[in-house]
Short mmCIF file of C-alpha atoms in Angstrom, two decimals:
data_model
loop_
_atom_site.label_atom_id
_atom_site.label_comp_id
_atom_site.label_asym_id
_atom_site.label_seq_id
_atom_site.Cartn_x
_atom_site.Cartn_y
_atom_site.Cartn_z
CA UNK A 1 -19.07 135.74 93.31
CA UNK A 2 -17.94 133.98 90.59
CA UNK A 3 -19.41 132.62 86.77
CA UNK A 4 -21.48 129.92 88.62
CA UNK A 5 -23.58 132.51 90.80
CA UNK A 6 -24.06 134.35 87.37
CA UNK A 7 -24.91 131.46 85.29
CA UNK A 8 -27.21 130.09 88.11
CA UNK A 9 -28.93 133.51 88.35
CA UNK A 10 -29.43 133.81 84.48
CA UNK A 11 -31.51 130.34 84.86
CA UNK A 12 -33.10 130.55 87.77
CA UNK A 13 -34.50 134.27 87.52
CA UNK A 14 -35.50 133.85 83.44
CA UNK A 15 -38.51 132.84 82.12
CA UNK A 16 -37.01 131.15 79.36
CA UNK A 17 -36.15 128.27 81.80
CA UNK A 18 -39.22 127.63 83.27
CA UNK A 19 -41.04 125.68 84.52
CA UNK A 20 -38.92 123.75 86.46
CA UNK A 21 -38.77 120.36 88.45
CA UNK A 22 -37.46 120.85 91.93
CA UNK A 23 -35.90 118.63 93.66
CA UNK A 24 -35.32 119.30 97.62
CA UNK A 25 -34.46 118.10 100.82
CA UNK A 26 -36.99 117.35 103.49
CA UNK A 27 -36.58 119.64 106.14
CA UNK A 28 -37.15 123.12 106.74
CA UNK A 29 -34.34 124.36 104.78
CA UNK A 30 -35.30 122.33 101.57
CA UNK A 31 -38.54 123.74 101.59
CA UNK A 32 -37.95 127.23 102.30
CA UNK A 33 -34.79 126.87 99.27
CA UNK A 34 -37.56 124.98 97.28
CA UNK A 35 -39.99 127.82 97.25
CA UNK A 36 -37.52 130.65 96.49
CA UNK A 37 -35.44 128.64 93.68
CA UNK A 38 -39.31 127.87 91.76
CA UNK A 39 -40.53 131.40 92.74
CA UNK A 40 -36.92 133.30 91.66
CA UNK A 41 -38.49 134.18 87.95
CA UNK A 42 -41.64 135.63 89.74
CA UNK A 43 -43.88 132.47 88.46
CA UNK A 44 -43.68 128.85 89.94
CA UNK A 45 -46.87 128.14 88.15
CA UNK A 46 -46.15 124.47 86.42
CA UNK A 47 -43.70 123.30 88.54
CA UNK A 48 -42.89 120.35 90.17
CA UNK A 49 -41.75 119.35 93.32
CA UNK A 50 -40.12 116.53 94.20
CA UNK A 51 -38.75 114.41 97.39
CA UNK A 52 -36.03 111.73 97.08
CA UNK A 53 -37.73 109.37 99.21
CA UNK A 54 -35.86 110.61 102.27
CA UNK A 55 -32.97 109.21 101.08
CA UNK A 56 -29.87 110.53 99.76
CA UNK A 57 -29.54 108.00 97.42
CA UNK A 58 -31.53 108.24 94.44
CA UNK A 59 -32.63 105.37 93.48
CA UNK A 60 -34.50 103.41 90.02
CA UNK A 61 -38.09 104.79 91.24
CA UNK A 62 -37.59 108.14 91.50
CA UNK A 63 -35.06 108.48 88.53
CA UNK A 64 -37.94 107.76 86.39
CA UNK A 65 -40.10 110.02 88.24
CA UNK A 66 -38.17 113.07 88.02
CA UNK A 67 -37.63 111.68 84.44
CA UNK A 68 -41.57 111.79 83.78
CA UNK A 69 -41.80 115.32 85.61
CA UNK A 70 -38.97 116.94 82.87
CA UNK A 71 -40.89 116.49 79.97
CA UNK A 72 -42.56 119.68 79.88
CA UNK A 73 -40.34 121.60 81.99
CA UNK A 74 -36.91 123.31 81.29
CA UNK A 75 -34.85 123.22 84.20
CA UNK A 76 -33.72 120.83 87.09
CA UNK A 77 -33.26 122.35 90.34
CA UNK A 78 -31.62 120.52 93.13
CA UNK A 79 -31.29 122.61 96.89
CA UNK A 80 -30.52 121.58 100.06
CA UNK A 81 -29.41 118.16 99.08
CA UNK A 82 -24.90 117.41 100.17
CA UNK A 83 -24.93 114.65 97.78
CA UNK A 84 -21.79 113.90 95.49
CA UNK A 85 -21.34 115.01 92.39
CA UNK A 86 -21.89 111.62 90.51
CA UNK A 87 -25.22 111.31 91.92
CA UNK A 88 -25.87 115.10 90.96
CA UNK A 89 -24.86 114.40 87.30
CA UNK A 90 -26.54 110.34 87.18
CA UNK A 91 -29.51 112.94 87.77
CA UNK A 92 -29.09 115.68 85.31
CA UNK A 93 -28.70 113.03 82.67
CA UNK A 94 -31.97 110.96 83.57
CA UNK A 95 -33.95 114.73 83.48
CA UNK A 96 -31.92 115.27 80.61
CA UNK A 97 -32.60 119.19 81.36
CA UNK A 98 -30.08 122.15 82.43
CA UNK A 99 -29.36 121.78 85.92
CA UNK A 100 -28.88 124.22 89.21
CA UNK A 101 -27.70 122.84 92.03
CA UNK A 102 -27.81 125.07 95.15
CA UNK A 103 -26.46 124.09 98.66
CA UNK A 104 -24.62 124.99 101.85
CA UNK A 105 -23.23 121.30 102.80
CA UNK A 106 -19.53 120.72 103.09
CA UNK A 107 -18.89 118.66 99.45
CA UNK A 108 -15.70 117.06 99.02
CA UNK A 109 -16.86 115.98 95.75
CA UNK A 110 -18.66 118.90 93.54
CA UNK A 111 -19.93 118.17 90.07
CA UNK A 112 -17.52 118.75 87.31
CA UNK A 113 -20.14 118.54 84.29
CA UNK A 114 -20.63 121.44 82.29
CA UNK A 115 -24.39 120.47 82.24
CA UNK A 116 -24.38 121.33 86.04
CA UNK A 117 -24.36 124.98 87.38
CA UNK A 118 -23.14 124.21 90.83
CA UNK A 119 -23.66 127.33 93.45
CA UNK A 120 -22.21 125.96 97.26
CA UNK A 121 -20.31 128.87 98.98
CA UNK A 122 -19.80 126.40 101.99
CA UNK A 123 -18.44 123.24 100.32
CA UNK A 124 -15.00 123.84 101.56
CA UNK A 125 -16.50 124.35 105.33
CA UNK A 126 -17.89 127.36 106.60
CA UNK A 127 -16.49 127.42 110.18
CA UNK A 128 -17.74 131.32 110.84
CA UNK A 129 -21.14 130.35 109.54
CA UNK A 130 -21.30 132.91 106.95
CA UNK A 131 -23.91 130.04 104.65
CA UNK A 132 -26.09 129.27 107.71
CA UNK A 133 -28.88 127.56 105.16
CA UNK A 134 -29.49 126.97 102.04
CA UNK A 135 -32.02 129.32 101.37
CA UNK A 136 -29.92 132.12 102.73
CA UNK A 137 -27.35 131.11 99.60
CA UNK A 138 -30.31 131.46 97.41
CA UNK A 139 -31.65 134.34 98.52
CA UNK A 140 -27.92 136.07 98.12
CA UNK A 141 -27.75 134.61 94.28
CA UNK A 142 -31.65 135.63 93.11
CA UNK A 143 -31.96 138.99 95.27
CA UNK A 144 -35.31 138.13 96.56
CA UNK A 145 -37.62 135.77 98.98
CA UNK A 146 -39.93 136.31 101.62
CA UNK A 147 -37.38 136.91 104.81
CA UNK A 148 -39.03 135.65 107.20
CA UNK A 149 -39.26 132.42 105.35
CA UNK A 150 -35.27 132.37 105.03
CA UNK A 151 -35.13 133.21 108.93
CA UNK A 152 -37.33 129.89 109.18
CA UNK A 153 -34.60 127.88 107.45
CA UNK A 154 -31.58 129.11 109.64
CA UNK A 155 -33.42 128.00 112.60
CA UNK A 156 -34.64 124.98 111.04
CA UNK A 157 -31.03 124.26 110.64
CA UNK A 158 -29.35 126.11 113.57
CA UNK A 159 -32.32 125.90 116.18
CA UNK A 160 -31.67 128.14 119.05
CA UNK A 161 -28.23 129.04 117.99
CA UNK A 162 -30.04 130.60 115.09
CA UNK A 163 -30.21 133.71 117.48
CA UNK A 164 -26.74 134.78 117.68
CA UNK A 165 -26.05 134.20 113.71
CA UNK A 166 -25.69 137.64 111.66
CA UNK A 167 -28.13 136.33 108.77
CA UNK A 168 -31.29 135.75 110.83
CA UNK A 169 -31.02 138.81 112.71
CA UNK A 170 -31.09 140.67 109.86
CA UNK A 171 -34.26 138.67 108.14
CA UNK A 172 -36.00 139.04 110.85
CA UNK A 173 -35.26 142.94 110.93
CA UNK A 174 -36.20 143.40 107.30
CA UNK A 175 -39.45 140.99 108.34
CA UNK A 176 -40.15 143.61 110.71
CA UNK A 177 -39.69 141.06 113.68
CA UNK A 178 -37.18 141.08 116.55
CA UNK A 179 -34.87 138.64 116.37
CA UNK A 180 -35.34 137.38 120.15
CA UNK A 181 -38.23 138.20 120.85
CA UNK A 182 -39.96 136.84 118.15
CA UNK A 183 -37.81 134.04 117.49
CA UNK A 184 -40.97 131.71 118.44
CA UNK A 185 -42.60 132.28 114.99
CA UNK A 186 -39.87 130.94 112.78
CA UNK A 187 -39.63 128.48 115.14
CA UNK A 188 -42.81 126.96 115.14
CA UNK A 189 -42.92 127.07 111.36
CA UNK A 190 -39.65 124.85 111.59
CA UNK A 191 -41.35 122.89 113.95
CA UNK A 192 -44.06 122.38 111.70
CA UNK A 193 -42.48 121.09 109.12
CA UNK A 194 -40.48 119.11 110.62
CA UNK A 195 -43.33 117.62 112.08
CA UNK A 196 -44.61 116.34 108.76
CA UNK A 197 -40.83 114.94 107.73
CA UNK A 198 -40.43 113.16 110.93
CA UNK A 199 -43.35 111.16 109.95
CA UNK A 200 -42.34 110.29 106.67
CA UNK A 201 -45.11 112.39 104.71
CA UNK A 202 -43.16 113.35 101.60
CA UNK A 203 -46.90 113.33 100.27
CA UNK A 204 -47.45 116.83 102.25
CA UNK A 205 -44.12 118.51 102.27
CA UNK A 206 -44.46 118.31 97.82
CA UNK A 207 -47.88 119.73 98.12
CA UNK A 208 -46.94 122.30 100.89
CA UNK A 209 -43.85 123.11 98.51
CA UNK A 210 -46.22 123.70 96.03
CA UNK A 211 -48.50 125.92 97.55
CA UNK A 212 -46.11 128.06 99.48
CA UNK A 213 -44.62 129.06 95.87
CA UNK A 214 -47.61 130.50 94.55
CA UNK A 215 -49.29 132.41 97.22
CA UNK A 216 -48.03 135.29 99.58
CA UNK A 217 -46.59 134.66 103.54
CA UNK A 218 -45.55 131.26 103.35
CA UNK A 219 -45.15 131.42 107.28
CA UNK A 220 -48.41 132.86 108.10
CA UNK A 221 -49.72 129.32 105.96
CA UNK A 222 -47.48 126.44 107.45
CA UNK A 223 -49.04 128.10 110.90
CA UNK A 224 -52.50 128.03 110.10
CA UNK A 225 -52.03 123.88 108.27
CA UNK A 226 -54.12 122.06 110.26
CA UNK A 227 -52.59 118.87 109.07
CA UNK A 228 -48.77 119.63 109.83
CA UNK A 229 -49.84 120.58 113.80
CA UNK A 230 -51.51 117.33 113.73
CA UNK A 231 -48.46 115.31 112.13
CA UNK A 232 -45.87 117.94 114.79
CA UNK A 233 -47.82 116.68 117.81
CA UNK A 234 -47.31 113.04 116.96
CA UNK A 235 -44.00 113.55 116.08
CA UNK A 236 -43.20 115.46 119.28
CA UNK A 237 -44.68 113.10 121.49
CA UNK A 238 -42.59 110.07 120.11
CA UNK A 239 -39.55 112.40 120.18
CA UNK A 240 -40.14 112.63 123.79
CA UNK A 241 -40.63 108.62 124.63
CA UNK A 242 -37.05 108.41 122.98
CA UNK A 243 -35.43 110.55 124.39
CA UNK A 244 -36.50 109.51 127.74
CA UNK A 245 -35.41 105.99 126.44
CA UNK A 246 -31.85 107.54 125.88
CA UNK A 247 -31.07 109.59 128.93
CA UNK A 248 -28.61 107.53 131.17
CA UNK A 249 -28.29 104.76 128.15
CA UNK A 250 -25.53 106.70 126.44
CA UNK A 251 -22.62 104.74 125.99
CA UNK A 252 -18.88 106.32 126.26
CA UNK A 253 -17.63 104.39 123.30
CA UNK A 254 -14.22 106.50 123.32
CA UNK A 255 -13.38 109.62 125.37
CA UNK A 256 -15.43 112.21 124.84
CA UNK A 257 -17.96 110.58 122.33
CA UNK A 258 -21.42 109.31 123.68
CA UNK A 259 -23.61 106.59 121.64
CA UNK A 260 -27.06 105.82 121.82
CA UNK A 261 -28.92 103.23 119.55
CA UNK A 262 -32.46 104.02 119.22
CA UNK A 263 -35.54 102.75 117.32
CA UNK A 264 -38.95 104.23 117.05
CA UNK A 265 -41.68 104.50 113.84
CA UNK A 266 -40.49 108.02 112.76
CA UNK A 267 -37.56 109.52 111.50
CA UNK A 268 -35.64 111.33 114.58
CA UNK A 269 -32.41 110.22 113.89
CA UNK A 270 -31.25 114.08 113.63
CA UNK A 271 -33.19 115.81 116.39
CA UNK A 272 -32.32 113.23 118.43
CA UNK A 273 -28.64 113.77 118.10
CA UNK A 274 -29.68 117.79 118.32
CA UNK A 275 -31.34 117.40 121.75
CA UNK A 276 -28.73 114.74 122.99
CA UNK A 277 -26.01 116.98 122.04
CA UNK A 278 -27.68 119.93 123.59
CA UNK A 279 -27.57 118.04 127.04
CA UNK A 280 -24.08 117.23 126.78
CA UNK A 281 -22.30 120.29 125.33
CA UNK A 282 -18.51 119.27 126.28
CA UNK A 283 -19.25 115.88 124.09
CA UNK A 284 -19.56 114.61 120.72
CA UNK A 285 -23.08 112.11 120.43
CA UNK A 286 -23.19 109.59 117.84
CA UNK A 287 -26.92 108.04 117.55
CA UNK A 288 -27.38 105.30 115.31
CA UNK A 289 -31.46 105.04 114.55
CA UNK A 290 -33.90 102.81 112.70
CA UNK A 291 -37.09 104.44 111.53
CA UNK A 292 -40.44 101.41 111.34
CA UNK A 293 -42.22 104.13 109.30
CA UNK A 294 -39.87 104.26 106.31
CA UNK A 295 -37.22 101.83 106.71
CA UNK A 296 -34.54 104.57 107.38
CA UNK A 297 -31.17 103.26 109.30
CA UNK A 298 -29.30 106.29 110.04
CA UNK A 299 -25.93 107.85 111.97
CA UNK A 300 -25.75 111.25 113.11
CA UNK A 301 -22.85 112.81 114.83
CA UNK A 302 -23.20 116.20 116.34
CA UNK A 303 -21.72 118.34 119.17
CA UNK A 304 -22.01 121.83 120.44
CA UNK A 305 -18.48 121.45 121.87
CA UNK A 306 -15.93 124.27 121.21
CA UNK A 307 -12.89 123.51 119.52
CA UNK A 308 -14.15 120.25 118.44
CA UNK A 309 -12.92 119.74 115.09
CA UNK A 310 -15.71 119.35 111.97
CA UNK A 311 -17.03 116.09 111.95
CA UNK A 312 -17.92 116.72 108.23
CA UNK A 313 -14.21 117.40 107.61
CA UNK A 314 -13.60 116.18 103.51
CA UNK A 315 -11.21 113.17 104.42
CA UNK A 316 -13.58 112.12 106.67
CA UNK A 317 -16.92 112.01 103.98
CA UNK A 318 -14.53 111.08 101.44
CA UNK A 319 -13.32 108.05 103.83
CA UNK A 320 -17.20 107.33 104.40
CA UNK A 321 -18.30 107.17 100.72
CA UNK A 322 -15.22 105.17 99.98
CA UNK A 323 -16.51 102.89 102.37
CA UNK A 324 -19.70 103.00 100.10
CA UNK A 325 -21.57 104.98 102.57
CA UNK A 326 -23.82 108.06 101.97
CA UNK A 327 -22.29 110.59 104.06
CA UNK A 328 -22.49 114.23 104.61
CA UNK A 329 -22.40 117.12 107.27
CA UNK A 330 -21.95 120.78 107.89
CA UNK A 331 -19.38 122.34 110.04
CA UNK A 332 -20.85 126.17 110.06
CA UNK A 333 -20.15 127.61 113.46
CA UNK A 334 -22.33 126.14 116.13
CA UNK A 335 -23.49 123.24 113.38
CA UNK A 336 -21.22 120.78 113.75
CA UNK A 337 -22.70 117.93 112.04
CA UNK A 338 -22.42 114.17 110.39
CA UNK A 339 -24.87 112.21 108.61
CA UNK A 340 -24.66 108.97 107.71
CA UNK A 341 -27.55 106.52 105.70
CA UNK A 342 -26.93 102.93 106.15
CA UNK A 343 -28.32 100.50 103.11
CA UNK A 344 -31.07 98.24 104.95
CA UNK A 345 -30.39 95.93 107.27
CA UNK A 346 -26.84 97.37 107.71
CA UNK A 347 -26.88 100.15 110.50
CA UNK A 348 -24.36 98.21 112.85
CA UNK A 349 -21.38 98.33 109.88
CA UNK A 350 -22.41 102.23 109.25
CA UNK A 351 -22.11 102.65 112.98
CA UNK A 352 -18.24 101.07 112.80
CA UNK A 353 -17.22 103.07 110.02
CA UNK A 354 -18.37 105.71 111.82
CA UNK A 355 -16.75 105.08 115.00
CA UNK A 356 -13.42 104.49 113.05
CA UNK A 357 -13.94 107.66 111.29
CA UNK A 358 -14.42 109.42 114.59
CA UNK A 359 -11.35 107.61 116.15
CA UNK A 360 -9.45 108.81 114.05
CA UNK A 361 -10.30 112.28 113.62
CA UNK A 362 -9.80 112.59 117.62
CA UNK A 363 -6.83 110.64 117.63
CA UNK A 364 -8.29 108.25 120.51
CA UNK A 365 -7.82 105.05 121.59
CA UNK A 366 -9.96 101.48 120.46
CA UNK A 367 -13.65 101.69 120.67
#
């Protein structure tokens, strides 16, 4: 598919490029991608794996971490992460090592540095949801993985929609698991995981990470991790006091798009919108959230609505990050996202841009 997938296969599949430090996002996806991008030479053994702080802005602190983690290794890898290119290459250049970067978020703004081997099939949009997770694109470019695992990360990412997309069907065939009727075991190790990155434990999605890359049936051992059902349950039951919060609270800021501004000590800012949307298919929900466990002030926009156009669209994100806000989304199919990270303190001014953004994508009137 191109020189990139080649060049990205060379140095993700040989062992003269590991170990490596992996760097990954912290949901389902990231850590399924994590796992197969350190496993893809058939020996993770020595390397490192690394969350940016649940941020997607990398910041002094863990520059100089993934800085400390490079000596020693040979490659950076970077999956699941839809951040610019600039922040891509400030990275490269503080690791100072040959870099992969794998993803399936739309990307207005893809590296252009030589010293970056960037793989993103979707970063032009993916409206037929061909790139339904980033582990999927991995699995395509290194020719192997456990599949069950990459089923886990479509429905991590897709949730029930997962069902009806080509991709999972077909990992769960080769897993030798129906697709419907078995759909509960990817999704509890989604839920799982989840679970731990709702409450802000970046301490036990690295180590899980870790261990899922050097032993066999990653899914069979997020189920039986007694601390992730612990850190799900909590998570699920503060999921639930919100939402209850939010039903009936939803402001119609503009035709068509509903609002809710929520606060709670973990980070639900995206199932939140998920579930919200879920409940009101023919509109687009906009929840702007502050997290008390890690600081976190976030937007998400979402809908399930057909025909709605991508909220992730590039002149939107670009707008965003011209506005110096870190902004992202997918618009694969049924995912029809936006995400937007508000510096501290600042949620309110995300939420306008974001509103404005929205206003005029649909064409409406003042919010």
């Amino acid at each position: 598919m191109g020189l990139s997938w080649v060049r990205a296969r060379e140095l993700l599949t040989s062992g003269r490029f590991r170990p490596a430090v992996v760097v990954f996002h912290w949901d389902m996806d990231g850590v399924a991608s994590a796992v197969l991008a350190a496993s893809a030479a058939g020996d993770a053994g020595g390397s490192a794996f690394v969350l940016p702080g649940f941020r997607f802005v990398f910041d002094k602190p863990f520059l100089d971490r993934v800085r400390g983690l490079a000596r020693g290794r040979r490659l950076l890898v970077v999956v699941d992460l839809g951040v610019p290119g600039g922040s891509l290459l400030l990275l490269q250049r503080y690791a100072s090592r040959p870099a992969v970067v794998v993803d399936h978020h739309s990307q207005p703004e893809p590296p252009g540095d030589p010293a970056i081997v960037y793989v993103n099939p979707a970063a032009r949009g993916d409206p037929a949801g061909n790139w339904p997770s980033a582990a999927h694109v991995l699995r395509s470019l290194v020719g192997r993985g456990d599949p069950l695992l990459v089923a886990a990360s479509i429905v991590g990412d897709l949730g029930p929609a997962a069902r009806a997309n080509r991709w999972y069907q077909k990992y769960m065939v080769e897993a030798g698991l129906h697709p419907v009727r078995d759909y509960w075991v990817p999704q509890e190790c989604a839920a799982l995981v989840d679970g731990a990155s709702a409450m802000g434990r970046a301490d036990v999605l690295e180590a899980l990470a870790a261990r899922l890359s050097l032993e066999g049936e990653p899914c069979r051992l997020i189920l039986e991790d007694g601390v992730l059902h612990s850190l799900r349950a909590q998570a699920e039951a503060e999921l639930e006091d919100l939402l209850a919060q939010a039903r009936g609270a939803g402001e119609e800021v503009m035709p068509g798009v509903l609002l809710y501004r929520l606060e709670g000590l973990g980070r639900h800012a995206s199932k939140l919108a998920r579930r919200l949307a879920a409940e009101h298919p023919d509109k687009i929900v906009v929840v702007a959230y502050k997290s008390r466990a890690t600081g976190e002030e976030r937007v998400y926009a979402r809908t399930y609505k057909r025909g709605a156009p991508p909220l992730a669209a590039p002149s939107l994100i670009r707008r965003l990050r011209s506005r110096g806000l870190s902004a992202g989304g997918k618009s694969q199919g049924a995912n029809n996202v936006l995400a937007v990270e508000a510096a501290p303190g600042r949620l309110g001014e995300a939420l306008d841009e974001v509103l404005e953004a929205l206003k005029g994508l649909l064409g409406a009137g003042s919010v």
